[in-house]
Short mmCIF file of C-alpha atoms in Angstrom, two decimals:
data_model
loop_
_atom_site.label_atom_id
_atom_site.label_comp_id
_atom_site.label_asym_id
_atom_site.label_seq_id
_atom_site.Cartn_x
_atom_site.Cartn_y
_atom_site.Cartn_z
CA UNK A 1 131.75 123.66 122.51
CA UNK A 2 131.68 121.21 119.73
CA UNK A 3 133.02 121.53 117.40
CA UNK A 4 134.88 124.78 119.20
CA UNK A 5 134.85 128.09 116.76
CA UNK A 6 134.56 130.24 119.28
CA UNK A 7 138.10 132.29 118.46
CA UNK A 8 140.17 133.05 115.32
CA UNK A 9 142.02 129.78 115.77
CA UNK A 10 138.84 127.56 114.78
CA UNK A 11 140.14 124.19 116.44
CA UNK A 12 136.60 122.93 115.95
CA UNK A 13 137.47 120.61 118.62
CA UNK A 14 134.57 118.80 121.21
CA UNK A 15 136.10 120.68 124.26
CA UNK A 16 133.53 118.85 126.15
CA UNK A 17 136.18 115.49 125.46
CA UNK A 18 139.53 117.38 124.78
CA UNK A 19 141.33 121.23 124.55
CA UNK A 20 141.66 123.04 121.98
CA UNK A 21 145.14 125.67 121.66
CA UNK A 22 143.78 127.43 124.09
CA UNK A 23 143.91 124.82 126.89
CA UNK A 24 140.23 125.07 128.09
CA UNK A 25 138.08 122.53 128.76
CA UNK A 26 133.90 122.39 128.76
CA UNK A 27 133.39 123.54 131.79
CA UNK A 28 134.31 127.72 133.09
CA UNK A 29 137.81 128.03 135.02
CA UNK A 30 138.54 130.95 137.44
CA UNK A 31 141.89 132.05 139.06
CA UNK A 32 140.87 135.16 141.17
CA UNK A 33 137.49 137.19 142.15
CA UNK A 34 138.95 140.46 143.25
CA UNK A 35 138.10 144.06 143.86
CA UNK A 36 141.06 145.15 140.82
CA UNK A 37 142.02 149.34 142.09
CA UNK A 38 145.15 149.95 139.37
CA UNK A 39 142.09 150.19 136.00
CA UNK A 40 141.69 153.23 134.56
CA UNK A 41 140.16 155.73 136.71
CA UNK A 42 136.80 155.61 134.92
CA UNK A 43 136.77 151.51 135.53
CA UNK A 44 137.79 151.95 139.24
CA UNK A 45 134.94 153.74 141.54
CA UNK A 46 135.51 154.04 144.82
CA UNK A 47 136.14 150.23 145.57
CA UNK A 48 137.54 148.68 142.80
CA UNK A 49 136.89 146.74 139.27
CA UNK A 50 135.19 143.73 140.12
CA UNK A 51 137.60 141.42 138.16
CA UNK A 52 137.15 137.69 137.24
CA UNK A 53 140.36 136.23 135.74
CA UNK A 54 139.75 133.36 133.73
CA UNK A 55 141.94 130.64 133.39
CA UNK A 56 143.68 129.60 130.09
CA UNK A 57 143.97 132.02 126.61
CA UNK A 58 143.72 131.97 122.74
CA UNK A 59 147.22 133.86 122.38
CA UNK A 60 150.67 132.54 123.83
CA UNK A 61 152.24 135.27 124.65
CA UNK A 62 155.99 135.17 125.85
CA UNK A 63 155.87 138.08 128.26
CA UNK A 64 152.57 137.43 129.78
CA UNK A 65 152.52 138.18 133.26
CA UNK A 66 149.64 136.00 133.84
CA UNK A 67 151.07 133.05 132.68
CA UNK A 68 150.47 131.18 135.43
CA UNK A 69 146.61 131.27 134.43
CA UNK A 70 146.97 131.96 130.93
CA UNK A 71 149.64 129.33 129.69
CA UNK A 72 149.90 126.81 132.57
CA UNK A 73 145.96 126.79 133.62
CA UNK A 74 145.95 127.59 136.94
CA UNK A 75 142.28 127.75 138.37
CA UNK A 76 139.40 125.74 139.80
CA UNK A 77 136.24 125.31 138.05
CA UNK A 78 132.90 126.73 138.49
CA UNK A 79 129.27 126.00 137.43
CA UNK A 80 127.14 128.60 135.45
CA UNK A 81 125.13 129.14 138.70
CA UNK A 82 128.57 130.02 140.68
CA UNK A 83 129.49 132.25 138.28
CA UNK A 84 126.16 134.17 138.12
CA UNK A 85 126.48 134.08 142.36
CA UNK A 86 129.95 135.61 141.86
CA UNK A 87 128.43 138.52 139.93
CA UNK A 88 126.21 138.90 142.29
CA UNK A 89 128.87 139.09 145.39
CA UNK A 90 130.44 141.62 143.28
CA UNK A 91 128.11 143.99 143.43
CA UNK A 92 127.39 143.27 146.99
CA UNK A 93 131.16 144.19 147.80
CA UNK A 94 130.81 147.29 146.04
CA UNK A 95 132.32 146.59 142.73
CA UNK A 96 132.18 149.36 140.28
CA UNK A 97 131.36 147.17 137.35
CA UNK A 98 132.20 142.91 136.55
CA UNK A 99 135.17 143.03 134.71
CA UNK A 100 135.88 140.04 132.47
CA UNK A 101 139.39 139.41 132.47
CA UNK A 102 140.51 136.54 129.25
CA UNK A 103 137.09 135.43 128.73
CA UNK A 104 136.13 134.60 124.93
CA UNK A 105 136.66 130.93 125.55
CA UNK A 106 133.94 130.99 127.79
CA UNK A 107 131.57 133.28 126.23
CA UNK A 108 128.36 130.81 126.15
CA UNK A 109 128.72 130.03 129.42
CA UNK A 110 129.37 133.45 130.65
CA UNK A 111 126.59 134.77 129.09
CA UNK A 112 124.11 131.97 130.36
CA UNK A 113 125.83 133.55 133.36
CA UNK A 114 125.25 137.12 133.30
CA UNK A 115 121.33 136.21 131.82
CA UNK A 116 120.97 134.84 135.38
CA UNK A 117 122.26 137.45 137.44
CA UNK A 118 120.48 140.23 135.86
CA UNK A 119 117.51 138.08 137.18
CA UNK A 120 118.56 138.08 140.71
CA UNK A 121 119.12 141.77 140.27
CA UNK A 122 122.44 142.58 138.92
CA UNK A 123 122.26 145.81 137.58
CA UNK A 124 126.64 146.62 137.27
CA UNK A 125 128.15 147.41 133.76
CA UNK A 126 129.63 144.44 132.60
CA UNK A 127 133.58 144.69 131.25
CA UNK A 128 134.95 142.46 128.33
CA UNK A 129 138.27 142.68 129.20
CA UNK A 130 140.39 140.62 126.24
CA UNK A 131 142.91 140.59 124.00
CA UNK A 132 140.72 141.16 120.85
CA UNK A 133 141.80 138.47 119.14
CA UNK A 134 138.03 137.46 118.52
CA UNK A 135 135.81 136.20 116.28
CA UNK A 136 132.97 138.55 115.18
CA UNK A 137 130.47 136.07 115.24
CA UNK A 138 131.19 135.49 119.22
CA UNK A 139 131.43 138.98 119.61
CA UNK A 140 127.98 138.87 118.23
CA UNK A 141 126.61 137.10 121.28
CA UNK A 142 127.43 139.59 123.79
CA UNK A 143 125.08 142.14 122.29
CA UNK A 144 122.84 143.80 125.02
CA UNK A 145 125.32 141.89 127.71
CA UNK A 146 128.18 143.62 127.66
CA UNK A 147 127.94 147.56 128.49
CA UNK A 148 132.06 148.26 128.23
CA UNK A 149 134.56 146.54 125.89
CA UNK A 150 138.54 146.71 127.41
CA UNK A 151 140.24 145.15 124.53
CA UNK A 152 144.37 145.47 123.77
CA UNK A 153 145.68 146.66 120.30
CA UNK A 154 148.31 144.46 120.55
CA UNK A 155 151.08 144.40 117.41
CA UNK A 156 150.58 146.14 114.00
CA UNK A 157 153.26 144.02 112.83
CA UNK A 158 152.60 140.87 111.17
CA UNK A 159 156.06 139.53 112.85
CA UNK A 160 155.73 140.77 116.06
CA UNK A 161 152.28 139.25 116.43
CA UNK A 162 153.86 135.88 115.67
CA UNK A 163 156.97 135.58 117.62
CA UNK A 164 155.31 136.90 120.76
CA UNK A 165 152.02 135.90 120.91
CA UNK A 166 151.95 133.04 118.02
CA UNK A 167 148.96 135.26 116.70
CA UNK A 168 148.80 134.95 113.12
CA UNK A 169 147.08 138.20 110.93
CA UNK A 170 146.48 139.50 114.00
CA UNK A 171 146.32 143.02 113.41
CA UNK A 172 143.84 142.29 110.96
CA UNK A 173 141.54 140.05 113.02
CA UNK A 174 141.91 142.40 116.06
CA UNK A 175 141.08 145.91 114.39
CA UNK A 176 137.87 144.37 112.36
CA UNK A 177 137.02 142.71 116.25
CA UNK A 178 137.44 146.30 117.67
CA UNK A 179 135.01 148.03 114.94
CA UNK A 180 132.53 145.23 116.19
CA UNK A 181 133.03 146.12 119.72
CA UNK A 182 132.23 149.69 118.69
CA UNK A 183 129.13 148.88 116.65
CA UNK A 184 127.89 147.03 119.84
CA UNK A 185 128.37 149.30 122.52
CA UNK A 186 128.58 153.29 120.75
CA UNK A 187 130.55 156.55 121.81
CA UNK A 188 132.12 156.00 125.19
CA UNK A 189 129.33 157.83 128.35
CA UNK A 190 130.45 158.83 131.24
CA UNK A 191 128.47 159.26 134.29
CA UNK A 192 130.20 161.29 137.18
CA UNK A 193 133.26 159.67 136.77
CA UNK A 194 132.61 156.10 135.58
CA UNK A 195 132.62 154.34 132.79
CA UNK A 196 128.79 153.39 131.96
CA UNK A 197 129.46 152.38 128.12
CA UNK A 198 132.04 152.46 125.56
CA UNK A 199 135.19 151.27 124.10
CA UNK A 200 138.60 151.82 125.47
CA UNK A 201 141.72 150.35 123.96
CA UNK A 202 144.81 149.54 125.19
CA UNK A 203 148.01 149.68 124.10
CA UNK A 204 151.24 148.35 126.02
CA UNK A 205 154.36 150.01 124.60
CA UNK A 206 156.58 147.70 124.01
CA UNK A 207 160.34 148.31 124.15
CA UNK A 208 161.99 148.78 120.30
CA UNK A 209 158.28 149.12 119.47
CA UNK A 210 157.87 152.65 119.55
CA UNK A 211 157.56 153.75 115.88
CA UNK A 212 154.63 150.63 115.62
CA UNK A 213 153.02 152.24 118.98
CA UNK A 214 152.61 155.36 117.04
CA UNK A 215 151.24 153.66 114.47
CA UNK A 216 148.49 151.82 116.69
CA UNK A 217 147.63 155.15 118.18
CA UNK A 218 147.11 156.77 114.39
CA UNK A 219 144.96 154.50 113.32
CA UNK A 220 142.46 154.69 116.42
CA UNK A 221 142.17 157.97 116.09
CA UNK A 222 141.64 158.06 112.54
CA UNK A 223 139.16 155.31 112.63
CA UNK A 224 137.30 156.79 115.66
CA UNK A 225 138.28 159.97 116.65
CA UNK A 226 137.76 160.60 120.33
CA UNK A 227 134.55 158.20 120.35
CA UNK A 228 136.35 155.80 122.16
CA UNK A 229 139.29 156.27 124.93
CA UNK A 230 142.55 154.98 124.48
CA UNK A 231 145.74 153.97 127.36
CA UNK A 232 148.97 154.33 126.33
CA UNK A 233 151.03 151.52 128.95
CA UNK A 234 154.18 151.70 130.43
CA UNK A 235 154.32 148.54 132.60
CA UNK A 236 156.09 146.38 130.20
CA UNK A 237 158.27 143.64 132.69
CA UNK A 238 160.35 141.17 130.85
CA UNK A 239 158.88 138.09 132.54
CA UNK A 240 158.36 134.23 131.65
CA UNK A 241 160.11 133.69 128.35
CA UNK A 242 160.51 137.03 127.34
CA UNK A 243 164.60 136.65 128.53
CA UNK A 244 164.77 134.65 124.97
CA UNK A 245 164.66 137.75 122.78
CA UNK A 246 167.22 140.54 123.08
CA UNK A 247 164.60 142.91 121.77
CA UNK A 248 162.15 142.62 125.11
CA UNK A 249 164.64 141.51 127.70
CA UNK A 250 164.26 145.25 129.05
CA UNK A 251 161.90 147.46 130.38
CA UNK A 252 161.00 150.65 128.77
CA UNK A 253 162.72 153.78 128.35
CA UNK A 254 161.09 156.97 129.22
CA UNK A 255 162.11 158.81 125.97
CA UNK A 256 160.46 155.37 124.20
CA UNK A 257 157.10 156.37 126.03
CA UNK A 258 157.06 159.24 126.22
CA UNK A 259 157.45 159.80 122.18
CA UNK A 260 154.08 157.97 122.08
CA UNK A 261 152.81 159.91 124.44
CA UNK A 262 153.65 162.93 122.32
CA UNK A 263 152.67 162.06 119.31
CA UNK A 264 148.94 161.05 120.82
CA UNK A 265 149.24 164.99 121.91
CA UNK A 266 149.96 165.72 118.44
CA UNK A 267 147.59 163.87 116.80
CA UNK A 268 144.64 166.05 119.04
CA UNK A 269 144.26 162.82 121.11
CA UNK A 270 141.76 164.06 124.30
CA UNK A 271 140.38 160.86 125.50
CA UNK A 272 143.76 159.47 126.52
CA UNK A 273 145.13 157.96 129.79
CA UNK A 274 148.55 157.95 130.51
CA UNK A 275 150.73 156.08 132.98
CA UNK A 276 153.02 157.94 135.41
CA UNK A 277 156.11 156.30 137.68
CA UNK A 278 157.53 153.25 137.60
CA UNK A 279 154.81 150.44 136.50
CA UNK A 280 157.00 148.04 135.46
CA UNK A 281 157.10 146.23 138.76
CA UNK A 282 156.00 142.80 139.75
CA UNK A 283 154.11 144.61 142.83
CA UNK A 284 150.88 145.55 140.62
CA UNK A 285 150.68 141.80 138.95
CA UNK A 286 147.60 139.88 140.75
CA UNK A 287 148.46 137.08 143.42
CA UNK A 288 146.40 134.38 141.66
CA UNK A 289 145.17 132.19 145.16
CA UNK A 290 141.42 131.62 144.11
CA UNK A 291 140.32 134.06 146.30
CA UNK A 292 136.54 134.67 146.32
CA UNK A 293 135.80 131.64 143.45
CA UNK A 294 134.77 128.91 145.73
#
């Protein structure tokens, strides 16, 4: 916490006396404990992903659909012990795993966390759910914590990276992040359905993007093969600032997905999920109310 070089950015701030870009603070900041159904199927069980959302985030981007959390803070905060109690009530609920949803500005305290609910019995794969815009040497710290990494493959374009997410080299920083996650975790297991380890990466298609989704997808597969899983999005909405440039003020186009889709196919993609129907709908975004934090 001080100075701060948890992330790419390096503020090297004292968070425990002021924020960083990111916005966070010293202490953890939740949004929403939830039992999260619309995962991938291997994420999901029977009852749900136990998500965590995490207030605040290293990237800025314009279309986030979490902004409420990511870019304007929105949470209340926790202790260490609360958190570990909250993984904990997870698994009591049913959870299929504890998915960490935005949490690499919290990773010391999260994995004080998950130390001490693995002594009261917590026993649940645990989900890294970010945007892999991470530092290896943080990634480091999760080794023999984490059990599943969920990262995005955001942009492949320098350009893109910047106007939308003010992300700078971060195809770069993200793929070398992704090889980490792979180092730490292996070929992807699954276990009568679930997800017990692994890596699985996604990719929202983004519209006028389709020729650098392709180029995403061929590079995972070269640099992996089908070690890891990959899911191809479709739920691109055009919400918070994303009305400001012409090129995402739309959803997608089915022909724009599904030539992705296709050329995964061609490639000899296996592991691959896919999304079918109309995604793009405010409906499936989480109602951010603090439920199950206090």
């Amino acid at each position: 916490m001080n100075p701060c070089e948890l992330c790419p950015r390096r503020c090297r701030v004292d968070r425990i006396n002021k924020f960083g870009f990111c916005g966070a603070g010293e202490n953890l900041r939740v949004a929403l404990v939830s039992l999260h159904k619309w995962e991938e199927p291997c994420l999901v069980g029977e009852r749900g992903a136990g998500t965590i959302f995490f207030s605040h985030c290293n990237l800025k981007c314009i279309y986030c659909q979490n902004f409420s959390i990511s870019h304007e803070g929105f949470g209340a905060e926790i202790s260490v012990n609360r958190l570990a109690k909250i993984f904990i009530e997870q698994q009591e609920r049913g959870a299929a795993n504890i998915e960490l949803v935005t949490p690499t500005h919290y990773v010391p305290q999260i994995c004080n966390a998950i130390d001490l609910a693995k002594t009261h019995g917590l026993n649940l794969p645990i989900v890294y759910n970010s945007n892999a815009y991470e530092n290896i040497s943080t990634l480091e710290l999760l080794r023999g914590r984490v059990d599943i990494f969920l990262p995005d493959l955001k942009y492949i374009s320098e350009d893109a990276a910047k106007t939308f997410s003010n992300a700078p080299n971060y195809f770069s920083v993200a793929t070398a992040a992704i090889k980490k996650m792979f180092e730490l975790v292996g070929d992807a297991q699954i276990d009568g359905g679930k997800m017990t380890r692994g890596v699985i990466i996604r990719h929202l298609v983004l519209p006028n993007f389709r020729h650098d989704a392709m180029k995403i997808v061929e590079w995972l597969y070269k640099t992996f093969g089908d070690k890891i899983f990959i899911s191809l999005m479709n739920q691109y909405t055009p919400l918070f600032r994303a009305t400001e440039h012409k090129k995402i003020n739309r959803t997608l186009t089915t022909f724009e997905y599904n030539s992705v889709v296709n050329y995964a196919a061609q490639l000899g993609i296996k592991n691959c999920f896919v999304q079918e129907g109309k995604t793009a709908d405010a409906k499936f975004i989480p109602h951010f109310n603090l439920d199950g934090v206090s």
